[in-house]
PDB file of C-alpha atoms and ligand atoms in Angstrom:
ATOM      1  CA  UNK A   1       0.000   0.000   0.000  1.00 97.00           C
ATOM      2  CA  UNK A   2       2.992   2.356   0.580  1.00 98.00           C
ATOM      3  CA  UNK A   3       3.713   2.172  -3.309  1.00 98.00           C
ATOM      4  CA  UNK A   4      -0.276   3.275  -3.764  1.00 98.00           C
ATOM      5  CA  UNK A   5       0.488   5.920  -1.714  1.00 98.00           C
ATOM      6  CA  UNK A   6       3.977   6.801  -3.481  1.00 98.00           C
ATOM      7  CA  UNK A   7       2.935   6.653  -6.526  1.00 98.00           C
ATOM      8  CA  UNK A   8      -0.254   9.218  -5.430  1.00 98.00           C
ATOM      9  CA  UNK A   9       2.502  11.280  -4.420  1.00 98.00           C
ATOM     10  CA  UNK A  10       5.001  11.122  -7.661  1.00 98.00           C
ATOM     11  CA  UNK A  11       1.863  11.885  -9.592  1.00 98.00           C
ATOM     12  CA  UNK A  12       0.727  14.477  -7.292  1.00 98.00           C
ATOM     13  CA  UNK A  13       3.760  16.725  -8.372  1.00 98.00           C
ATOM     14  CA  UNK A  14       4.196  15.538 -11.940  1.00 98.00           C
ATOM     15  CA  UNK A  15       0.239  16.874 -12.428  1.00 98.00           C
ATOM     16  CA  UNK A  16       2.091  20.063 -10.685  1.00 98.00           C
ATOM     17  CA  UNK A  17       4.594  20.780 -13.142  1.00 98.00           C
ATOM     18  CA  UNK A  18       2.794  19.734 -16.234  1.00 98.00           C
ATOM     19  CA  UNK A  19      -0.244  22.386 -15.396  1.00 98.00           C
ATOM     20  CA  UNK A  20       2.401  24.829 -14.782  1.00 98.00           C
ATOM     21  CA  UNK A  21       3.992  24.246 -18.082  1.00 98.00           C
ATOM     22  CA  UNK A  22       1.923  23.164 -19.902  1.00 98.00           C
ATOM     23  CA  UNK A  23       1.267  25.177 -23.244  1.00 98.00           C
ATOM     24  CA  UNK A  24      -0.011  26.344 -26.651  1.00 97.00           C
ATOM     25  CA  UNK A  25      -3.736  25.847 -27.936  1.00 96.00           C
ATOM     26  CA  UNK A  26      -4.573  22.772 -25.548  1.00 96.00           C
ATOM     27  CA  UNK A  27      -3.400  25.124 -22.322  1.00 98.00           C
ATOM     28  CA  UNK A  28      -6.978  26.111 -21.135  1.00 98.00           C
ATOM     29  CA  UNK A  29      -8.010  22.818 -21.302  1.00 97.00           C
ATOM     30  CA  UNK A  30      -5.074  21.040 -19.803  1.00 98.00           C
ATOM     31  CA  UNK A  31      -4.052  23.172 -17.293  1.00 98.00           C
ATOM     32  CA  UNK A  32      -7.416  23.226 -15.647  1.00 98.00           C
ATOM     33  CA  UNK A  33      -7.461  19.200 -16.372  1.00 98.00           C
ATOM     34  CA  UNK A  34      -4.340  19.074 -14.595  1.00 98.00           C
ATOM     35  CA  UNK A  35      -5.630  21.025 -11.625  1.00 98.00           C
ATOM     36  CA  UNK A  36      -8.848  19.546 -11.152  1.00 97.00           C
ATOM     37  CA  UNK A  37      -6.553  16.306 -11.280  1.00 98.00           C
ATOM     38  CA  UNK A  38      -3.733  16.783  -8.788  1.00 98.00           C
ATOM     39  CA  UNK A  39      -6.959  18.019  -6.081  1.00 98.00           C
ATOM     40  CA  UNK A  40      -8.377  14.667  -6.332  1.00 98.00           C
ATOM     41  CA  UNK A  41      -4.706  13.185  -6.179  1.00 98.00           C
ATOM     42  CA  UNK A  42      -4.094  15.192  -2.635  1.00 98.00           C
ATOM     43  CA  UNK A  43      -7.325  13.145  -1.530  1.00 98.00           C
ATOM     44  CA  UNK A  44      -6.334   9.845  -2.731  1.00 98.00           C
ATOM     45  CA  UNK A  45      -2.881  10.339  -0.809  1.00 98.00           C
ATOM     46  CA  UNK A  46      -4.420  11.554   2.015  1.00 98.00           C
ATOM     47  CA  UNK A  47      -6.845   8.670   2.126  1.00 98.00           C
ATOM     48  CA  UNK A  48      -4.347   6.006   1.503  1.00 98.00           C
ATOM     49  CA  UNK A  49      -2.069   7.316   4.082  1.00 98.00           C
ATOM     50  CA  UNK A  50      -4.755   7.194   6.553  1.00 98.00           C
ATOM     51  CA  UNK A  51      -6.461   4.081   5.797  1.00 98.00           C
ATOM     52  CA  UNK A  52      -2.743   2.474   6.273  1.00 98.00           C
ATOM     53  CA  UNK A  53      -2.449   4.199   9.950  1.00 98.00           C
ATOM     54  CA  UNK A  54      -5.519   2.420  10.199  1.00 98.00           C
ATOM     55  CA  UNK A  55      -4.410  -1.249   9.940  1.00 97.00           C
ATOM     56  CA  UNK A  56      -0.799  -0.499  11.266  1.00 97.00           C
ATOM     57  CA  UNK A  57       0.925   0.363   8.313  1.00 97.00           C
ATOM     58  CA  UNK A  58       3.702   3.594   8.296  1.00 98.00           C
ATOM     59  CA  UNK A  59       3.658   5.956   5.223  1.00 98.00           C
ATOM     60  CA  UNK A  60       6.238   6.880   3.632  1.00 98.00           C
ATOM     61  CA  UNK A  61       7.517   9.951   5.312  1.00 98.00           C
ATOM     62  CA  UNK A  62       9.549  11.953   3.313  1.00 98.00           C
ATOM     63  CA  UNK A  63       9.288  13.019  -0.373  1.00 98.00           C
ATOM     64  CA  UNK A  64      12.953  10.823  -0.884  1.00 98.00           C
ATOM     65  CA  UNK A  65      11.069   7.969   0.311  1.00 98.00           C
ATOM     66  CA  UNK A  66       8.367   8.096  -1.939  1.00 98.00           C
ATOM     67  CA  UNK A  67      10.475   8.314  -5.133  1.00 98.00           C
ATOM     68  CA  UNK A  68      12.247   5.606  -3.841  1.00 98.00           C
ATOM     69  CA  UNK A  69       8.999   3.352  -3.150  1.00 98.00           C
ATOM     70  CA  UNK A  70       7.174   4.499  -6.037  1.00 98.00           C
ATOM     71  CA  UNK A  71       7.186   2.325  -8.645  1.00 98.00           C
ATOM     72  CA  UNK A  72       6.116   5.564 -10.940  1.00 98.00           C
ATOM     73  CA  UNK A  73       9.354   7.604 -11.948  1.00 98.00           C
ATOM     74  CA  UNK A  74       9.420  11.696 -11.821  1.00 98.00           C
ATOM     75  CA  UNK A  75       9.086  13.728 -14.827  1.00 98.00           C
ATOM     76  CA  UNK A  76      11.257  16.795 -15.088  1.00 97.00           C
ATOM     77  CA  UNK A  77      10.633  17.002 -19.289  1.00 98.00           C
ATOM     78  CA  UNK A  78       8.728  19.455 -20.458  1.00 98.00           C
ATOM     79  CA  UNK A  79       6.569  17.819 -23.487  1.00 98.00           C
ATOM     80  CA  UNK A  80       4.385  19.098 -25.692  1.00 98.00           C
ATOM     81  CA  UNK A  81       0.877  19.218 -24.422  1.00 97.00           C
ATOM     82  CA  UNK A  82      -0.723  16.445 -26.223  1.00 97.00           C
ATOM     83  CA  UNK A  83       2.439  14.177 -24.563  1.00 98.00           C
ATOM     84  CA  UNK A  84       1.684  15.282 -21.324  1.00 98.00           C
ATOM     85  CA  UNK A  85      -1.671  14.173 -21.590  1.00 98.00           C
ATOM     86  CA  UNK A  86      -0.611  10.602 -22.973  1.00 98.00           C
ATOM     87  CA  UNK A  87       2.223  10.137 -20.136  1.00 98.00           C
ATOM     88  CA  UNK A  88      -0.450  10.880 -17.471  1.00 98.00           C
ATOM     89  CA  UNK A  89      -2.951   8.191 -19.062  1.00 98.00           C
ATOM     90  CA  UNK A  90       0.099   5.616 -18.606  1.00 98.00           C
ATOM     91  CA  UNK A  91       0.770   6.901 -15.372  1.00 98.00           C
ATOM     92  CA  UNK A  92      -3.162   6.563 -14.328  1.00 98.00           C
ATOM     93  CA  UNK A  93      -2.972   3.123 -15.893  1.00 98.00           C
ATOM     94  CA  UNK A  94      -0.204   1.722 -13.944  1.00 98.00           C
ATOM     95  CA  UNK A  95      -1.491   2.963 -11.069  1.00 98.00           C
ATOM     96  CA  UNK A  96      -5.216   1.134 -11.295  1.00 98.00           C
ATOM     97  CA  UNK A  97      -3.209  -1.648 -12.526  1.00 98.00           C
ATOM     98  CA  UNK A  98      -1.085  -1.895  -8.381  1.00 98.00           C
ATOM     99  CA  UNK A  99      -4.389  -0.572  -6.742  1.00 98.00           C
ATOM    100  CA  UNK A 100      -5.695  -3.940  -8.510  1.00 98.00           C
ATOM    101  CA  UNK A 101      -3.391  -6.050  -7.006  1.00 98.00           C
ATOM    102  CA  UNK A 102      -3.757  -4.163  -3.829  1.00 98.00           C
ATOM    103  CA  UNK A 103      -7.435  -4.869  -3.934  1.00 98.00           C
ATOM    104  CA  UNK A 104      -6.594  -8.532  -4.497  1.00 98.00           C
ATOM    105  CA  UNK A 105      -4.297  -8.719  -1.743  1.00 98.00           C
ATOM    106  CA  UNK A 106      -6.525  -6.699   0.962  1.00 98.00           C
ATOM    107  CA  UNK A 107      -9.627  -8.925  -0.287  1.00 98.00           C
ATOM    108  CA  UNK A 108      -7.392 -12.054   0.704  1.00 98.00           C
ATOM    109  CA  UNK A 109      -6.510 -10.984   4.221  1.00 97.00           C
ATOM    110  CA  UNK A 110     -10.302  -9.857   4.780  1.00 98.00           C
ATOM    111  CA  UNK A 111      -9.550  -5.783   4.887  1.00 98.00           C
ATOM    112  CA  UNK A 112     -12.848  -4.546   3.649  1.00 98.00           C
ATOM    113  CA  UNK A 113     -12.170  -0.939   4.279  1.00 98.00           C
ATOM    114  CA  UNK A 114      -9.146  -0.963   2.100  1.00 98.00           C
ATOM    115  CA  UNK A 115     -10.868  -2.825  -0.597  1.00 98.00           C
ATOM    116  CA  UNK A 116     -14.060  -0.244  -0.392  1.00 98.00           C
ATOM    117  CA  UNK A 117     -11.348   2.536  -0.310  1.00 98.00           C
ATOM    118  CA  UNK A 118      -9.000   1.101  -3.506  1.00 98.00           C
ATOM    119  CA  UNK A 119     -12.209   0.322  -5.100  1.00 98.00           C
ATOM    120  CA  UNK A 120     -13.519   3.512  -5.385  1.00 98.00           C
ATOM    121  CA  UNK A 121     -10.232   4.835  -6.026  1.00 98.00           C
ATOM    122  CA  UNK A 122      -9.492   2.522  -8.553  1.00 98.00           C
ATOM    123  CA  UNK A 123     -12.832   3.527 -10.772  1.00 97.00           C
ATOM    124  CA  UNK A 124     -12.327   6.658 -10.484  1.00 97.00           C
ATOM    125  CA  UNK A 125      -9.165   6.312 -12.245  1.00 97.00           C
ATOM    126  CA  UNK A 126     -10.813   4.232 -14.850  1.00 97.00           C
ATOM    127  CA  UNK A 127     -13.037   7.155 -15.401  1.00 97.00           C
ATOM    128  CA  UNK A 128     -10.063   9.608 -15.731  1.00 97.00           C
ATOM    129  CA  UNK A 129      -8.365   7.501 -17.718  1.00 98.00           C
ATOM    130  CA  UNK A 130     -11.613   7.281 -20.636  1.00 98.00           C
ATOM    131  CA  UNK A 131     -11.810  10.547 -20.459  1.00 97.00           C
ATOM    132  CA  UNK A 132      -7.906  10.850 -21.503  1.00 97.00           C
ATOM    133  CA  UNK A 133      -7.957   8.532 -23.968  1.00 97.00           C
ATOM    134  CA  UNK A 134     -11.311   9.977 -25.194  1.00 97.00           C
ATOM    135  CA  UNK A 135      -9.240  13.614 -25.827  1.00 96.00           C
ATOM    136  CA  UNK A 136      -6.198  12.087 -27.294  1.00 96.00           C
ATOM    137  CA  UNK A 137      -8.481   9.921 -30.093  1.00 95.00           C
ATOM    138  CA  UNK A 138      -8.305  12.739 -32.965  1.00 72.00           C
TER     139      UNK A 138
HETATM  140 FE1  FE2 B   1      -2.588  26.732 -10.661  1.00 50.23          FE
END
């Protein structure tokens, strides 16, 4: 769960610095994409971290730590808009994709908050991720 959490976190910032930089004619659209995005991210890593206190687990606890335990890299390019889009849908994918096996593993040892918690998570993602794969089908 800390690499959920990690990876909320790596994202977190890389939604930063693409709505800062992000420009030309998509930069209304992505910049407030990207904001509206890294606000629910600051939730998801909030609720993560807590659910974890919850059952005994430790969050990560420093921002070193969480590029260490991500399994998510940083992003210090600055693409072109349409790229920035497309590295956030793979970033959004691979994310669902270790909430999944979260899920899986929290559903084995009987932790129905965390699997209520991942779920929901986990389709909201799916949601963001149609919608990003909806704007990059021209
Ligand atoms: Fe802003």
């Amino acid at each position: 769960m800390n690499v959920t959490l990690a990876n909320a976190i790596v994202t977190y910032q890389k939604l930063h610095h693409f709505h800062w930089r992000v420009s030309g004619d998509r930069f209304f659209e992505l910049h407030a994409r990207f904001e509206s995005l890294y606000d629910r991210f600051s939730e998801i890593l909030d609720n993560v971290a807590e659910r974890m206190l919850m059952i005994g687990g430790t969050p990560v606890k420093t921002l070193t730590e969480a590029v260490a335990t991500a399994t998510l890299v940083e992003d210090a390019e600055i693409p072109a808009a349409r790229e920035m889009a497309a590295r956030i849908m793979a970033d959004l994918k691979a994310q669902r994709e270790q909430m999944l096996a979260v899920i899986a593993a929290a559903e084995q040892a009987g932790d129905r908050g965390t699997v209520i918690l991942l779920d929901g998570i986990a389709d909201s993602l799916d949601k963001e991720i149609w919608l990003l794969r909806s704007y990059l089908a021209d």
